[in-house]
């Protein structure tokens, strides 16, 4: 558990366990609905958006692959999540490769630099070769991530533009292994 104090609020970053799955699954639905504007995804006949890898984050095999679900609480209330895995599109795959694949801060908490503080704490807690990507159409995400990563790395990151069958958008990579 990591604790951050920011703007008069206590922010907890917790490694989500199986008991947190229902809450995290519900937050994931909010996230998938929000990004459906860019993904074009539709919910199923029950109104549920699919996230095929979700359950795998909570298995021993998933953890061995570097999958890590992080639950974010602000002042004791669920406020978002971060999903980390060891996969990458452009960075070399090593045991210390980290891909922040999905990130949500609920709207109530946005535009207060909370997302930036949370991401910084995640980067500091998990040193390695990081990769973060944004869809070409999601300009808000591009602005957020470029700003956060530029500030965190003091400009020491690489951005790659992809337009192939794997990804259509931007990918930032940096290595913070030497920071700790």
PDB file of C-alpha atoms in Angstrom:
ATOM      1  CA  UNK A   1       0.000   0.000   0.000  1.00  0.00           C
ATOM      2  CA  UNK A   2       1.269   3.450  -0.915  1.00  0.00           C
ATOM      3  CA  UNK A   3      -0.122   6.605   0.659  1.00  0.00           C
ATOM      4  CA  UNK A   4       0.054  10.034  -0.971  1.00  0.00           C
ATOM      5  CA  UNK A   5      -1.137  13.285   0.572  1.00  0.00           C
ATOM      6  CA  UNK A   6      -2.183  15.704  -2.141  1.00  0.00           C
ATOM      7  CA  UNK A   7      -4.371  18.795  -2.025  1.00  0.00           C
ATOM      8  CA  UNK A   8      -5.666  17.967   1.446  1.00  0.00           C
ATOM      9  CA  UNK A   9      -6.663  14.441   0.430  1.00  0.00           C
ATOM     10  CA  UNK A  10      -5.283  11.060   1.385  1.00  0.00           C
ATOM     11  CA  UNK A  11      -4.740   8.879  -1.681  1.00  0.00           C
ATOM     12  CA  UNK A  12      -4.174   5.147  -1.255  1.00  0.00           C
ATOM     13  CA  UNK A  13      -2.735   2.939  -3.984  1.00  0.00           C
ATOM     14  CA  UNK A  14      -3.529  -0.677  -3.164  1.00  0.00           C
ATOM     15  CA  UNK A  15      -2.578  -3.830  -5.002  1.00  0.00           C
ATOM     16  CA  UNK A  16      -6.046  -5.193  -5.719  1.00  0.00           C
ATOM     17  CA  UNK A  17      -6.765  -8.696  -4.475  1.00  0.00           C
ATOM     18  CA  UNK A  18      -9.567 -11.087  -5.320  1.00  0.00           C
ATOM     19  CA  UNK A  19     -11.803  -9.386  -2.749  1.00  0.00           C
ATOM     20  CA  UNK A  20     -11.463  -6.154  -4.738  1.00  0.00           C
ATOM     21  CA  UNK A  21     -12.480  -7.753  -8.053  1.00  0.00           C
ATOM     22  CA  UNK A  22     -16.176  -6.727  -7.958  1.00  0.00           C
ATOM     23  CA  UNK A  23     -15.294  -3.098  -7.235  1.00  0.00           C
ATOM     24  CA  UNK A  24     -12.516  -3.030  -9.813  1.00  0.00           C
ATOM     25  CA  UNK A  25     -14.771  -4.713 -12.387  1.00  0.00           C
ATOM     26  CA  UNK A  26     -17.385  -1.974 -11.853  1.00  0.00           C
ATOM     27  CA  UNK A  27     -14.770   0.766 -12.201  1.00  0.00           C
ATOM     28  CA  UNK A  28     -13.523  -0.966 -15.348  1.00  0.00           C
ATOM     29  CA  UNK A  29     -17.028  -0.684 -16.812  1.00  0.00           C
ATOM     30  CA  UNK A  30     -16.980   3.085 -16.264  1.00  0.00           C
ATOM     31  CA  UNK A  31     -13.585   3.265 -17.961  1.00  0.00           C
ATOM     32  CA  UNK A  32     -14.575   1.083 -20.913  1.00  0.00           C
ATOM     33  CA  UNK A  33     -17.730   3.146 -21.411  1.00  0.00           C
ATOM     34  CA  UNK A  34     -15.666   6.336 -21.327  1.00  0.00           C
ATOM     35  CA  UNK A  35     -13.136   5.155 -23.914  1.00  0.00           C
ATOM     36  CA  UNK A  36     -15.765   3.530 -26.155  1.00  0.00           C
ATOM     37  CA  UNK A  37     -15.895   6.916 -27.886  1.00  0.00           C
ATOM     38  CA  UNK A  38     -12.413   6.078 -29.200  1.00  0.00           C
ATOM     39  CA  UNK A  39     -12.471   2.274 -29.341  1.00  0.00           C
ATOM     40  CA  UNK A  40     -15.879   1.929 -30.984  1.00  0.00           C
ATOM     41  CA  UNK A  41     -16.661  -0.896 -28.539  1.00  0.00           C
ATOM     42  CA  UNK A  42     -20.269  -1.755 -27.798  1.00  0.00           C
ATOM     43  CA  UNK A  43     -21.581  -3.399 -24.653  1.00  0.00           C
ATOM     44  CA  UNK A  44     -23.026  -6.895 -24.842  1.00  0.00           C
ATOM     45  CA  UNK A  45     -26.753  -7.655 -24.592  1.00  0.00           C
ATOM     46  CA  UNK A  46     -26.558  -7.130 -20.818  1.00  0.00           C
ATOM     47  CA  UNK A  47     -24.894  -3.719 -21.123  1.00  0.00           C
ATOM     48  CA  UNK A  48     -21.459  -5.025 -20.139  1.00  0.00           C
ATOM     49  CA  UNK A  49     -18.263  -4.022 -21.927  1.00  0.00           C
ATOM     50  CA  UNK A  50     -15.775  -6.842 -22.437  1.00  0.00           C
ATOM     51  CA  UNK A  51     -12.266  -6.758 -20.956  1.00  0.00           C
ATOM     52  CA  UNK A  52     -11.029 -10.279 -21.703  1.00  0.00           C
ATOM     53  CA  UNK A  53      -7.846 -10.089 -19.607  1.00  0.00           C
ATOM     54  CA  UNK A  54      -9.534  -8.832 -16.423  1.00  0.00           C
ATOM     55  CA  UNK A  55      -9.681 -12.087 -14.444  1.00  0.00           C
ATOM     56  CA  UNK A  56      -6.156 -13.007 -15.488  1.00  0.00           C
ATOM     57  CA  UNK A  57      -4.801 -10.036 -13.504  1.00  0.00           C
ATOM     58  CA  UNK A  58      -5.845 -11.880 -10.342  1.00  0.00           C
ATOM     59  CA  UNK A  59      -4.149 -15.212 -11.078  1.00  0.00           C
ATOM     60  CA  UNK A  60      -0.690 -16.445 -10.116  1.00  0.00           C
ATOM     61  CA  UNK A  61       0.133 -16.806 -13.814  1.00  0.00           C
ATOM     62  CA  UNK A  62      -0.964 -13.249 -14.479  1.00  0.00           C
ATOM     63  CA  UNK A  63       1.189 -11.933 -11.649  1.00  0.00           C
ATOM     64  CA  UNK A  64       4.162 -13.924 -12.975  1.00  0.00           C
ATOM     65  CA  UNK A  65       3.685 -12.150 -16.314  1.00  0.00           C
ATOM     66  CA  UNK A  66       3.842  -8.806 -14.525  1.00  0.00           C
ATOM     67  CA  UNK A  67       0.099  -8.100 -14.380  1.00  0.00           C
ATOM     68  CA  UNK A  68      -0.734  -5.814 -11.488  1.00  0.00           C
ATOM     69  CA  UNK A  69      -4.155  -4.295 -10.743  1.00  0.00           C
ATOM     70  CA  UNK A  70      -3.946  -1.191  -8.559  1.00  0.00           C
ATOM     71  CA  UNK A  71      -7.013   0.212  -6.829  1.00  0.00           C
ATOM     72  CA  UNK A  72      -6.975   3.941  -6.105  1.00  0.00           C
ATOM     73  CA  UNK A  73      -8.897   5.296  -3.112  1.00  0.00           C
ATOM     74  CA  UNK A  74      -9.193   8.946  -2.154  1.00  0.00           C
ATOM     75  CA  UNK A  75     -10.254   9.714   1.408  1.00  0.00           C
ATOM     76  CA  UNK A  76     -11.353   6.093   1.723  1.00  0.00           C
ATOM     77  CA  UNK A  77     -13.592   6.065  -1.356  1.00  0.00           C
ATOM     78  CA  UNK A  78     -12.921   4.239  -4.628  1.00  0.00           C
ATOM     79  CA  UNK A  79     -11.591   6.779  -7.117  1.00  0.00           C
ATOM     80  CA  UNK A  80      -9.927   4.828  -9.918  1.00  0.00           C
ATOM     81  CA  UNK A  81      -7.448   2.169 -10.923  1.00  0.00           C
ATOM     82  CA  UNK A  82      -4.285   1.431 -12.851  1.00  0.00           C
ATOM     83  CA  UNK A  83      -3.663  -1.802 -14.732  1.00  0.00           C
ATOM     84  CA  UNK A  84      -0.018  -2.679 -15.290  1.00  0.00           C
ATOM     85  CA  UNK A  85       1.339  -5.570 -17.308  1.00  0.00           C
ATOM     86  CA  UNK A  86       4.649  -6.662 -18.811  1.00  0.00           C
ATOM     87  CA  UNK A  87       3.691  -6.401 -22.468  1.00  0.00           C
ATOM     88  CA  UNK A  88       5.025  -3.815 -24.875  1.00  0.00           C
ATOM     89  CA  UNK A  89       4.701  -2.670 -28.454  1.00  0.00           C
ATOM     90  CA  UNK A  90       8.031  -0.887 -28.884  1.00  0.00           C
ATOM     91  CA  UNK A  91      10.080  -1.419 -25.711  1.00  0.00           C
ATOM     92  CA  UNK A  92      12.202  -4.549 -25.394  1.00  0.00           C
ATOM     93  CA  UNK A  93      10.429  -7.146 -23.281  1.00  0.00           C
ATOM     94  CA  UNK A  94      12.407  -7.804 -20.110  1.00  0.00           C
ATOM     95  CA  UNK A  95      11.454  -8.823 -16.559  1.00  0.00           C
ATOM     96  CA  UNK A  96      11.406  -5.105 -15.695  1.00  0.00           C
ATOM     97  CA  UNK A  97       9.246  -3.995 -18.654  1.00  0.00           C
ATOM     98  CA  UNK A  98       6.129  -2.216 -17.406  1.00  0.00           C
ATOM     99  CA  UNK A  99       3.136  -1.216 -19.498  1.00  0.00           C
ATOM    100  CA  UNK A 100       0.518   0.990 -17.885  1.00  0.00           C
ATOM    101  CA  UNK A 101      -2.271  -0.338 -20.062  1.00  0.00           C
ATOM    102  CA  UNK A 102      -5.357   1.219 -18.473  1.00  0.00           C
ATOM    103  CA  UNK A 103      -5.761   4.135 -16.065  1.00  0.00           C
ATOM    104  CA  UNK A 104      -8.841   5.770 -14.591  1.00  0.00           C
ATOM    105  CA  UNK A 105      -9.366   8.620 -12.181  1.00  0.00           C
ATOM    106  CA  UNK A 106     -13.071   9.289 -11.686  1.00  0.00           C
ATOM    107  CA  UNK A 107     -14.254  12.612 -13.105  1.00  0.00           C
ATOM    108  CA  UNK A 108     -14.915  14.054  -9.645  1.00  0.00           C
ATOM    109  CA  UNK A 109     -11.164  14.003  -8.981  1.00  0.00           C
ATOM    110  CA  UNK A 110      -9.840  15.210 -12.326  1.00  0.00           C
ATOM    111  CA  UNK A 111      -8.128  18.543 -13.005  1.00  0.00           C
ATOM    112  CA  UNK A 112      -6.640  18.615  -9.507  1.00  0.00           C
ATOM    113  CA  UNK A 113      -3.263  17.047 -10.420  1.00  0.00           C
ATOM    114  CA  UNK A 114      -4.335  13.878  -8.601  1.00  0.00           C
ATOM    115  CA  UNK A 115      -3.802  11.702 -11.670  1.00  0.00           C
ATOM    116  CA  UNK A 116      -0.306  13.125 -12.070  1.00  0.00           C
ATOM    117  CA  UNK A 117       0.509  12.462  -8.398  1.00  0.00           C
ATOM    118  CA  UNK A 118      -0.810   8.898  -8.636  1.00  0.00           C
ATOM    119  CA  UNK A 119       1.126   8.124 -11.809  1.00  0.00           C
ATOM    120  CA  UNK A 120       4.317   9.545 -10.347  1.00  0.00           C
ATOM    121  CA  UNK A 121       3.910   7.306  -7.280  1.00  0.00           C
ATOM    122  CA  UNK A 122       3.324   4.278  -9.510  1.00  0.00           C
ATOM    123  CA  UNK A 123       6.443   5.031 -11.554  1.00  0.00           C
ATOM    124  CA  UNK A 124       8.514   5.474  -8.388  1.00  0.00           C
ATOM    125  CA  UNK A 125       7.161   2.256  -6.853  1.00  0.00           C
ATOM    126  CA  UNK A 126       7.841   0.073  -9.887  1.00  0.00           C
ATOM    127  CA  UNK A 127      11.152   0.960 -11.538  1.00  0.00           C
ATOM    128  CA  UNK A 128      11.793  -0.421 -14.981  1.00  0.00           C
ATOM    129  CA  UNK A 129      11.356   0.203 -18.672  1.00  0.00           C
ATOM    130  CA  UNK A 130       7.938   1.846 -18.965  1.00  0.00           C
ATOM    131  CA  UNK A 131       5.592   2.042 -21.938  1.00  0.00           C
ATOM    132  CA  UNK A 132       2.370   4.066 -22.086  1.00  0.00           C
ATOM    133  CA  UNK A 133       0.203   4.367 -25.188  1.00  0.00           C
ATOM    134  CA  UNK A 134      -2.704   6.479 -26.382  1.00  0.00           C
ATOM    135  CA  UNK A 135      -5.054   6.096 -29.301  1.00  0.00           C
ATOM    136  CA  UNK A 136      -4.598   8.581 -32.124  1.00  0.00           C
ATOM    137  CA  UNK A 137      -8.116   9.986 -31.654  1.00  0.00           C
ATOM    138  CA  UNK A 138      -7.804  10.456 -27.880  1.00  0.00           C
ATOM    139  CA  UNK A 139      -6.147  13.861 -27.799  1.00  0.00           C
ATOM    140  CA  UNK A 140      -6.985  14.445 -24.128  1.00  0.00           C
ATOM    141  CA  UNK A 141      -5.083  11.299 -23.128  1.00  0.00           C
ATOM    142  CA  UNK A 142      -2.157  12.315 -25.329  1.00  0.00           C
ATOM    143  CA  UNK A 143      -1.937  15.721 -23.619  1.00  0.00           C
ATOM    144  CA  UNK A 144      -2.175  14.186 -20.138  1.00  0.00           C
ATOM    145  CA  UNK A 145       0.426  11.479 -20.698  1.00  0.00           C
ATOM    146  CA  UNK A 146       2.891  13.665 -22.598  1.00  0.00           C
ATOM    147  CA  UNK A 147       2.717  16.257 -19.838  1.00  0.00           C
ATOM    148  CA  UNK A 148       3.082  13.744 -16.995  1.00  0.00           C
ATOM    149  CA  UNK A 149       5.882  11.780 -18.660  1.00  0.00           C
ATOM    150  CA  UNK A 150       7.773  14.892 -19.830  1.00  0.00           C
ATOM    151  CA  UNK A 151       7.675  16.296 -16.303  1.00  0.00           C
ATOM    152  CA  UNK A 152       8.566  12.990 -14.621  1.00  0.00           C
ATOM    153  CA  UNK A 153      11.496  12.244 -16.946  1.00  0.00           C
ATOM    154  CA  UNK A 154      12.596  15.875 -17.463  1.00  0.00           C
ATOM    155  CA  UNK A 155      12.125  15.215 -21.172  1.00  0.00           C
ATOM    156  CA  UNK A 156      14.102  11.967 -21.121  1.00  0.00           C
ATOM    157  CA  UNK A 157      11.606   9.786 -22.924  1.00  0.00           C
ATOM    158  CA  UNK A 158      11.020   8.563 -26.448  1.00  0.00           C
ATOM    159  CA  UNK A 159       7.753   8.825 -28.347  1.00  0.00           C
ATOM    160  CA  UNK A 160       6.932   6.512 -31.230  1.00  0.00           C
ATOM    161  CA  UNK A 161       4.003   6.894 -33.590  1.00  0.00           C
ATOM    162  CA  UNK A 162       2.484   3.618 -34.752  1.00  0.00           C
ATOM    163  CA  UNK A 163      -0.074   3.007 -37.442  1.00  0.00           C
ATOM    164  CA  UNK A 164      -0.231  -0.731 -38.010  1.00  0.00           C
ATOM    165  CA  UNK A 165      -2.325  -3.752 -37.101  1.00  0.00           C
ATOM    166  CA  UNK A 166      -1.031  -3.614 -33.496  1.00  0.00           C
ATOM    167  CA  UNK A 167      -1.794   0.011 -32.641  1.00  0.00           C
ATOM    168  CA  UNK A 168      -2.858   3.315 -34.156  1.00  0.00           C
ATOM    169  CA  UNK A 169      -1.513   6.091 -31.995  1.00  0.00           C
ATOM    170  CA  UNK A 170       1.387   7.146 -29.840  1.00  0.00           C
ATOM    171  CA  UNK A 171       3.654   5.242 -27.467  1.00  0.00           C
ATOM    172  CA  UNK A 172       5.973   6.819 -24.914  1.00  0.00           C
ATOM    173  CA  UNK A 173       8.832   4.835 -23.379  1.00  0.00           C
ATOM    174  CA  UNK A 174      11.365   5.620 -20.679  1.00  0.00           C
ATOM    175  CA  UNK A 175      13.547   3.765 -18.204  1.00  0.00           C
ATOM    176  CA  UNK A 176      13.488   4.865 -14.579  1.00  0.00           C
ATOM    177  CA  UNK A 177      15.549   1.951 -13.223  1.00  0.00           C
ATOM    178  CA  UNK A 178      18.446   4.222 -12.311  1.00  0.00           C
ATOM    179  CA  UNK A 179      16.264   6.664 -10.326  1.00  0.00           C
ATOM    180  CA  UNK A 180      16.112   4.419  -7.286  1.00  0.00           C
TER     181      UNK A 180
END
